[in-house]
PDB file of C-alpha atoms in Angstrom:
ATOM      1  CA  UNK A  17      91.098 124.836 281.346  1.00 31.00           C
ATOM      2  CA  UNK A  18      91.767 126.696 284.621  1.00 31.00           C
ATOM      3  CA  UNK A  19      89.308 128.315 286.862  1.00 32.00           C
ATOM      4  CA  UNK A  20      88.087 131.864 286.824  1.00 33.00           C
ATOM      5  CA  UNK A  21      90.145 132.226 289.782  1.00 34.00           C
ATOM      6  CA  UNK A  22      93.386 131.701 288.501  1.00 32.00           C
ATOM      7  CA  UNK A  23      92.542 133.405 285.142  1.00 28.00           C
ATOM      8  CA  UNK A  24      91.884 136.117 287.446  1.00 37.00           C
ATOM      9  CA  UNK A  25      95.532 135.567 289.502  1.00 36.00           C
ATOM     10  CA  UNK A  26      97.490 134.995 286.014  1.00 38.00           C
ATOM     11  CA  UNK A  27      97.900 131.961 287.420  1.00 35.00           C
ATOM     12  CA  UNK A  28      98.464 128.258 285.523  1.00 35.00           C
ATOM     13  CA  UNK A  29      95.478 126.140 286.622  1.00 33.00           C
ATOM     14  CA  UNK A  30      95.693 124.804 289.833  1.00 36.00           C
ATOM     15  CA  UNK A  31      99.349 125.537 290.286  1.00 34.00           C
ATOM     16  CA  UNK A  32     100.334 127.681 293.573  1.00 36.00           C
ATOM     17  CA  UNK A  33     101.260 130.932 293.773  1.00 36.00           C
ATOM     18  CA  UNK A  34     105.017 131.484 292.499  1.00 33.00           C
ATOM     19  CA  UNK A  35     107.567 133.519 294.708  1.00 36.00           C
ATOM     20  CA  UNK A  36     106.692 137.322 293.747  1.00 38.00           C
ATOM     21  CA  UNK A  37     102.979 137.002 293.474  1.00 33.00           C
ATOM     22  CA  UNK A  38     100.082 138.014 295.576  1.00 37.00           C
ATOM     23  CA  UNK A  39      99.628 136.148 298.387  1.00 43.00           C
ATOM     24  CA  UNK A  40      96.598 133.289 298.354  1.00 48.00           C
ATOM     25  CA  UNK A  41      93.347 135.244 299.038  1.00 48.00           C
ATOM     26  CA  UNK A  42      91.774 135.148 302.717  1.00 55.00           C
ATOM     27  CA  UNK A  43      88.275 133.043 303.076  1.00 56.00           C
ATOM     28  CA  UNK A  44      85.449 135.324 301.747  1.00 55.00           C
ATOM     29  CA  UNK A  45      83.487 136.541 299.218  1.00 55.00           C
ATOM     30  CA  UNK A  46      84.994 135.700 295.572  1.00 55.00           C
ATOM     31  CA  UNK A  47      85.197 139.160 292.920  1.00 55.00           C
ATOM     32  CA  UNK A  48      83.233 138.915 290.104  1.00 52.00           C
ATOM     33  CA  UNK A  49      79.276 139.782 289.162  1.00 49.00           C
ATOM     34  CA  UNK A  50      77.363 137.550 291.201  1.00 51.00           C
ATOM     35  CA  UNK A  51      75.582 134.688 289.080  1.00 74.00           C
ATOM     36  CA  UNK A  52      72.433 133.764 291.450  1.00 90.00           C
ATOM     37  CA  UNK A  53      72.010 135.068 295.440  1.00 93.00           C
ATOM     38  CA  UNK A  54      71.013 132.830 297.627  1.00 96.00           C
ATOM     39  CA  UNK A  55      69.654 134.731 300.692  1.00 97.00           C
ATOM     40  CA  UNK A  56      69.755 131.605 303.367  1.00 98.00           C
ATOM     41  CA  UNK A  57      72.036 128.934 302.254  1.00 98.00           C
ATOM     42  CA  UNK A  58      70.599 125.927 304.194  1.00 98.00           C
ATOM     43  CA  UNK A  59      66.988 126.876 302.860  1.00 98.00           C
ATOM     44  CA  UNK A  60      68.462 126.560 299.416  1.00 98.00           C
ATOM     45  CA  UNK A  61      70.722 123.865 299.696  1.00 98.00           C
ATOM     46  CA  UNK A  62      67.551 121.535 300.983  1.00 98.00           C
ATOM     47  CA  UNK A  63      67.004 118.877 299.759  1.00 98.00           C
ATOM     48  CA  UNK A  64      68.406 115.998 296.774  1.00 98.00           C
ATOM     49  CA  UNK A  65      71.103 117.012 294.096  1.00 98.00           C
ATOM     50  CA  UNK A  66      73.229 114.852 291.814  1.00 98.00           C
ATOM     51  CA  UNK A  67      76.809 115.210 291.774  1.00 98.00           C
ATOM     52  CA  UNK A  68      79.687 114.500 288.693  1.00 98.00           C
ATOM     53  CA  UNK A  69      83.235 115.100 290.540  1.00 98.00           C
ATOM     54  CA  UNK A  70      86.318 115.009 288.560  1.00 98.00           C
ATOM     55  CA  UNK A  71      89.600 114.585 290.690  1.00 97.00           C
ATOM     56  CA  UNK A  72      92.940 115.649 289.486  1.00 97.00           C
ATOM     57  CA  UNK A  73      96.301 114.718 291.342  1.00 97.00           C
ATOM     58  CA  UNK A  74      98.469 117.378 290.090  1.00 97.00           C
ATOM     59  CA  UNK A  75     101.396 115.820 291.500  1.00 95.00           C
ATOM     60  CA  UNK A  76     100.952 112.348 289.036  1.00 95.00           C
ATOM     61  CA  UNK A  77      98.837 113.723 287.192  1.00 95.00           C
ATOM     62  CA  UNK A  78      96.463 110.443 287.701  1.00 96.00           C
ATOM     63  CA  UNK A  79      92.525 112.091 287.236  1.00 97.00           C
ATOM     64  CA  UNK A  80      89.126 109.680 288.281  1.00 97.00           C
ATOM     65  CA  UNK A  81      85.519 110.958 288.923  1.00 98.00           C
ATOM     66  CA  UNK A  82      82.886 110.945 291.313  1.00 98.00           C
ATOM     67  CA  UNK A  83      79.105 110.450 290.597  1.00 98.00           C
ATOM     68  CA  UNK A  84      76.475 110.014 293.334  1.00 98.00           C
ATOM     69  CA  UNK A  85      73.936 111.918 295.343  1.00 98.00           C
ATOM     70  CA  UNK A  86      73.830 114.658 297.846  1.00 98.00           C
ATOM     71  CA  UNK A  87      71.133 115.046 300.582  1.00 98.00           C
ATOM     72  CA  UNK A  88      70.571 118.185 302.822  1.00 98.00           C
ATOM     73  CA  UNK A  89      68.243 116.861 305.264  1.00 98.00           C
ATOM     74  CA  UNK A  90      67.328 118.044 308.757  1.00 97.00           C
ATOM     75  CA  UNK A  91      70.101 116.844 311.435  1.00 96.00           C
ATOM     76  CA  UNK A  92      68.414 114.310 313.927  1.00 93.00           C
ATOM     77  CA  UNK A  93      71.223 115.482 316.274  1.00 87.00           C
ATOM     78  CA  UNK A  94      70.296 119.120 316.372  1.00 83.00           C
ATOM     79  CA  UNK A  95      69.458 122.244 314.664  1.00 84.00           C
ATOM     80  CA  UNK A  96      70.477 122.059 311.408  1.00 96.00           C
ATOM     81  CA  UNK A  97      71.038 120.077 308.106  1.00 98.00           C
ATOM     82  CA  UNK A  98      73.059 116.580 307.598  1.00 98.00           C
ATOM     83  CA  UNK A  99      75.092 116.846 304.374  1.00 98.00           C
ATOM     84  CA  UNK A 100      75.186 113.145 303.115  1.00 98.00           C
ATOM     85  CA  UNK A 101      77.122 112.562 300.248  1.00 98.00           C
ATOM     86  CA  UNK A 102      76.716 108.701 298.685  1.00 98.00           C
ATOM     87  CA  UNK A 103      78.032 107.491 295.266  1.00 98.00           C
ATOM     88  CA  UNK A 104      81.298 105.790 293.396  1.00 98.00           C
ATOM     89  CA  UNK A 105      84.024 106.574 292.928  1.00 98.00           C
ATOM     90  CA  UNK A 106      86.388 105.502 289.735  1.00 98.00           C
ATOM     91  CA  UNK A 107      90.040 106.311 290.331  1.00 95.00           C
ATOM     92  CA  UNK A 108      91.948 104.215 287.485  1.00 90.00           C
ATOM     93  CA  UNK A 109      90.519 101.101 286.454  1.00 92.00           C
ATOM     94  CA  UNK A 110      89.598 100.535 290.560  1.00 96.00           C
ATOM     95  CA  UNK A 111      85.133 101.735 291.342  1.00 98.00           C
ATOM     96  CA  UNK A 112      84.734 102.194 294.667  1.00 97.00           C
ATOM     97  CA  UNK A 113      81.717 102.974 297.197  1.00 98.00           C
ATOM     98  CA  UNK A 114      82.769 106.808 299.160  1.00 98.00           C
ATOM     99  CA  UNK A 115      80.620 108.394 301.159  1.00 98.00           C
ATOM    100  CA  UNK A 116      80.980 111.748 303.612  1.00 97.00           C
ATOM    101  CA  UNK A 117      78.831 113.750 305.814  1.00 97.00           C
ATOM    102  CA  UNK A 118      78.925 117.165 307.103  1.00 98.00           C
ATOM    103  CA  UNK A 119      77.041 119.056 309.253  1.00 97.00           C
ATOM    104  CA  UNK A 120      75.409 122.578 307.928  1.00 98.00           C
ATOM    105  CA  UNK A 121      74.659 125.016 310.854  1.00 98.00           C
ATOM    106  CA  UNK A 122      72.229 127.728 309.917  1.00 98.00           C
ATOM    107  CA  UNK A 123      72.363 131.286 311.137  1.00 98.00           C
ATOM    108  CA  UNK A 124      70.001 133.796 311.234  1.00 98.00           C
ATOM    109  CA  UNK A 125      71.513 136.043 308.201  1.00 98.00           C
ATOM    110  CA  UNK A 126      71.592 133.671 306.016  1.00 98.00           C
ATOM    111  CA  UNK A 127      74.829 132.481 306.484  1.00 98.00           C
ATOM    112  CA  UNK A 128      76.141 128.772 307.927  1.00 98.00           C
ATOM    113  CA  UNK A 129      79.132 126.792 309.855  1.00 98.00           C
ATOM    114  CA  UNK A 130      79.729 123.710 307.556  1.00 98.00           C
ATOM    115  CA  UNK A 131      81.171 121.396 310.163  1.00 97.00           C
ATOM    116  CA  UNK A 132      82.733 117.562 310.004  1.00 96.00           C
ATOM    117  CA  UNK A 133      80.121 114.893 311.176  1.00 94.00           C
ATOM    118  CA  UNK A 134      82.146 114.556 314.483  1.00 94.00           C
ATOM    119  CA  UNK A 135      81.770 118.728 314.949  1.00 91.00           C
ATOM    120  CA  UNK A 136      84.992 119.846 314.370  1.00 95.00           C
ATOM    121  CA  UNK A 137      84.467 122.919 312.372  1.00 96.00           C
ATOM    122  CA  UNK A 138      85.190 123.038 308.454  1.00 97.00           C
ATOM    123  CA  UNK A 139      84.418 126.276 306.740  1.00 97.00           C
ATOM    124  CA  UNK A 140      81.838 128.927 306.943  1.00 98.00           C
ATOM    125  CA  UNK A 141      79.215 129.306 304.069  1.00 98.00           C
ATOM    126  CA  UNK A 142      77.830 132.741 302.444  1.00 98.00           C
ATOM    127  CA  UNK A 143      76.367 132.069 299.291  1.00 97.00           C
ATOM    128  CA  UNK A 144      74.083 135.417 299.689  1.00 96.00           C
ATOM    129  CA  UNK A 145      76.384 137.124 296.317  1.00 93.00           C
ATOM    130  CA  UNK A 146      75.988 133.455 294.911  1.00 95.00           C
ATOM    131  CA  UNK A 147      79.816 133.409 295.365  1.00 95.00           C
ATOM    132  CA  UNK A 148      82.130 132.481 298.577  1.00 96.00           C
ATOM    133  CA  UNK A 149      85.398 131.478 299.072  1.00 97.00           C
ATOM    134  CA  UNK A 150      86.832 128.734 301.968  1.00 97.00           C
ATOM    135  CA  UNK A 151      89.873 128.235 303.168  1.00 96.00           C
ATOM    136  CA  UNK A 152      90.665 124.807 305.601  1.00 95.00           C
ATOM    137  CA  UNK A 153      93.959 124.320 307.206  1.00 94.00           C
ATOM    138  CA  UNK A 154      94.039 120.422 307.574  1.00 91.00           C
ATOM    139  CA  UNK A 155      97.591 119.660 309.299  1.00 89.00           C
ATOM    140  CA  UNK A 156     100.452 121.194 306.843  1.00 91.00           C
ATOM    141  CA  UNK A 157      97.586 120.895 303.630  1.00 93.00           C
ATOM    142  CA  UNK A 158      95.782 123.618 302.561  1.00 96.00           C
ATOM    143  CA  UNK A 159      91.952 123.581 301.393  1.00 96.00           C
ATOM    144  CA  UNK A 160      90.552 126.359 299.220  1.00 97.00           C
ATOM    145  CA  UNK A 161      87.039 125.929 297.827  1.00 97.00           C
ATOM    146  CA  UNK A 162      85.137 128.080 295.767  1.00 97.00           C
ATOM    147  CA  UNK A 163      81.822 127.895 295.993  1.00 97.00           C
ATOM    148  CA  UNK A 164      79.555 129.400 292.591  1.00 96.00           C
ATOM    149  CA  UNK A 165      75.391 129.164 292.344  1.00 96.00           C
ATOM    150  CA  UNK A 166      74.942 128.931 288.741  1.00 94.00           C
ATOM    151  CA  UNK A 167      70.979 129.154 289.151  1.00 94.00           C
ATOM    152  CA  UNK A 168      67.925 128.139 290.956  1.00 95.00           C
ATOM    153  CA  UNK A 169      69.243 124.195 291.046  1.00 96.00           C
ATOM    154  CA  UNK A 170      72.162 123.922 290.287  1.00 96.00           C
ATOM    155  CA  UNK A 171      75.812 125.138 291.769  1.00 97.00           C
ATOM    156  CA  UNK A 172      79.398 124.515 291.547  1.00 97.00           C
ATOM    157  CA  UNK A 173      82.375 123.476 293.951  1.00 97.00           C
ATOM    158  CA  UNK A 174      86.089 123.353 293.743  1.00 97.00           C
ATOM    159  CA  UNK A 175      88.706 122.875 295.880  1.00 97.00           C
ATOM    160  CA  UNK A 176      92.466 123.397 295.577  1.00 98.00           C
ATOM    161  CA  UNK A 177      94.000 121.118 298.162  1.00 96.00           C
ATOM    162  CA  UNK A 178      97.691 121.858 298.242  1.00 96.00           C
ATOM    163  CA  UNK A 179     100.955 121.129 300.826  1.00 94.00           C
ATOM    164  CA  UNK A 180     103.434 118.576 301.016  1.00 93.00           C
ATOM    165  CA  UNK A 181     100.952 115.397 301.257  1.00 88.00           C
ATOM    166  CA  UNK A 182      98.436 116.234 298.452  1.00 93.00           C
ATOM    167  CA  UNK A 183      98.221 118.358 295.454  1.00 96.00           C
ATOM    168  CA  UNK A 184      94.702 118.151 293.933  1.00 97.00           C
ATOM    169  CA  UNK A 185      91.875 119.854 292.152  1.00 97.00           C
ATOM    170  CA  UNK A 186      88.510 118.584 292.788  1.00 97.00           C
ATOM    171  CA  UNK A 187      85.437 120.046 290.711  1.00 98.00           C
ATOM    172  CA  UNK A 188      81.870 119.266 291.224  1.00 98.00           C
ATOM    173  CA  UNK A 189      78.679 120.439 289.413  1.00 97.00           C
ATOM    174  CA  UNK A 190      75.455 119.804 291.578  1.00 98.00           C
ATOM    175  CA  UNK A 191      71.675 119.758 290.082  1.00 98.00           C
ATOM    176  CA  UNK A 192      69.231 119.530 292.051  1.00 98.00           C
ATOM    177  CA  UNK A 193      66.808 116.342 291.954  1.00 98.00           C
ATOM    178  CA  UNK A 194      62.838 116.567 291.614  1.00 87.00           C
TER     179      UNK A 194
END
């Protein structure tokens, strides 16, 4: 089952663009009716979620999964939000502890600089159509995320990370915790 992205592009599920084709769309807001706006990200993204990741290497075509917790909560090292992501991860018969953090920088439309924890910058953030696109050179690898609010509490992520050292799809659903 691809995503609405490549349906879109004609495109086999998380397989490149071939020779011929349009190239790979710019960072920016994805087409399509917008499912739920979301007029200041970091306001809405506040807070606990749960998160079920599947992980696909396209390349072996070896699949595991991700489930933990998410936590916006205010940055003790500045304006902003710490993004702490906590759970296990199951790649093969092998459960493992993973963790990450990112750093959310607000701005005053609404909009916000999603940065590593040690500041480099990662992607910008619009979810005000309830739709945005990222794009994240990382060395000769290529990260393109597509970010989709579904509703009130819950949203969707996935990222196409392609180049010569990975070839993945990564999909996570996110619902918020009470």
């Amino acid at each position: 089952m691809g995503s609405e992205l490549d349906r879109e592009q004609g495109q086999e599920p998380g397989r490149a663009s071939k020779p011929g084709r349009a190239p790979e769309p710019e960072p920016g807001p994805v087409a399509g009716p917008p499912p739920h706006w979301v007029p200041d990200a970091a306001a809405y993204l506040s807070g606990r979620w749960s998160i079920e990741r599947t992980v696909c290497d396209l390349r072996t075509g070896a699949e595991g999964s991700f489930h933990g917790t998410a936590e916006f909560r205010p940055d003790p090292a500045g304006e902003g939000l710490l993004h702490v992501e906590e759970g296990r991860l199951r790649w093969g018969a092998a459960v493992h502890p993973a963790s990450r953090t990112l750093r959310l920088r607000p701005r005053p439309d609404g909009t916000a600089a999603i940065g590593f924890a040690d500041g480099r910058p990662f992607h910008d953030l619009d979810l005000r159509t309830g739709r945005w696109r990222a794009v994240h050179p990382c060395a000769e690898d290529r990260y393109e995320g597509t970010f989709t609010v579904t509703g009130a509490d819950t949203w969707h992520l996935e990222w196409r990370v392609g180049g010569p050292a990975k070839d993945q799809l990564l999909r996570s659903a996110y619902r918020r915790l009470r």
